[in-house]
DNA sequence: ATGAAAGCGCTAACAT
DNA sequence: ATGTTAGCGCTTTCAT
């Protein structure tokens, strides 16, 4: 096992108190003693255990991070941002992933609480209705949400509704009228809802009828035949797809290509997230970009401000911090042409069906 | 602060010992008492602190993970694998990233040692010559490397040399003769070296002259003009590129496309890593695939076997565990045609210059 | 300047 | 079945 302060004390021939002082308040000990103690520390390769310190009621300098998955680079990017600041400020991160599973979320929070983390940075499916967050509030454990779009809880995100609104407006500005929103299986997430809201508003503002989000299985190797049919056949097929995230957009693009559609000639695609990876695609993916890394950084700063009690923003300010989004125009969006738009909107009469 | 076992004891009207037993050996306490204690635990929302337990010399059930970055999905995938098993087996992960920086590597190891992690899973630039690893050996801290390709230390990886060899042979089988290897700025890493070795062997076996790896700045937005020139001009320009990782391959592909080259018509591309993302590209990226997630899982299992002393494989077995790689053929590789191969090899005479 | 001792939260050996 | 107590590594009074 690791040597303890006792071993050092014995080795140096002083008491453990002196060793402790040599470490924590070097100026209070005799230089000669100090030197001897330091030699012993080196000789034994001693590192003070944070356990003892923490037990003494000191800060654990431990922050818990709970993410749905790292397979989506969005979260990996956030984590990078957090890690950068944490490391620089001498904090440790304890990471758990949940795969959006409620049991695992609960377990993660329990575990991290046990470890006396000073705070939590996390992303959940739906922040508004999440019972565990209420529990955290009750227990007084500080936390900051990332990406969750809620006005009720401390969070850092983009304005998902507005961001989606801007994105869909861009599609409309390119002449698209039959625009469909695609969402992952987690359409119930707060941000997916907000994004659909923005989509619907942009559509309505342009006098178009929004459609419900079409759910697409993210992890499937192929696009479901029913989905593919929905996207490609019929006179009212969409000319543009607004995908609720970039990974989904990439999966959809592959599915469409396999169905012999050309992008953007036969279908325009807009993603959401702004993954750097998207720019490497061919054609480069247009996307509504969130500053993921910066969201992680901002979440860290907010949490730390609360944890250390240096939160000047407390009180009047809203618990939500909204970071600016941006639009990345990409070659996956084409201006609409009569060739694609094989069934012009004005030729249709029914006001009931979307796009009709 | 969190309630302690004392608070519970007081609340329930029993001694702390009884509370401890109620938690750790419920069958040894009177059912009525047990019930009361449990009520108090719930009422106070008490969670036993692992600090006390750890202090008692029990296992910390804490494992440190040190990764270069999470921006490369390779590592995020490994981490997913580790996290999955760790969570299932009741272990906690403490994560630190280093950006391949030696200072940060040192700092990470120090920090994790202080926290009394039971072991370390990590990826470093060059395992053979890494002084910190020798230190770990000396300190008796158990660790397992991921992806590092060394016979000297406990590690889990693919056979990078053989994998690269197989990949380059595939290029050769498609008729390519002027094949260049591209590496990131970290060409000094042990795996990059092994991969170049495999490349060179495949070339030589086919009677071709290997070239030194061409270094490409990974993070740059554009391919350096000198690199681009190297790749595109002259009669001896390569017809295929073996990229030492998928991210690099994607960056290169973008650079080539911007230079108006078509892939694979004008240049074939082979990556390394087998990122799922690569299949979503257009054209889908051919790659030498490593089972990243499985590498993480295997590293976990090996570490845990060593940590818990249930390591049946110890002793005679090599410290290296080699997992099988696979080739993912993709549309980024074209069979060579005289159109592309504007300077047939057999027309050339010099044996000195690569590809000549 | 240094040491002795208490106490942080917990478990386990021992006592009742 | 339950309580008492020592001790894990450390910091911090309080003595010396």
XYZ file of C-alpha atoms (C1' of nucleotides) in Angstrom, chain B residues 14-15 17-18 21 29-30 33 55-56, chain D residues 1-10:
20
model
C -29.710 3.161 18.105
C -25.953 3.093 18.047
C -22.860 0.139 14.967
C -26.402 -1.031 14.548
C -24.960 -3.439 10.401
C -30.255 -7.142 13.048
C -33.707 -7.403 14.507
C -34.846 -2.388 14.438
C -10.246 4.929 5.167
C -10.816 1.613 6.818
C -29.438 -8.378 19.172
C -27.183 -4.368 20.313
C -23.525 -1.288 22.218
C -18.637 0.125 22.918
C -14.458 1.055 21.076
C -10.278 1.228 18.276
C -8.399 2.760 14.239
C -8.020 3.894 9.091
C -4.886 9.165 7.191
C -5.118 13.451 7.953
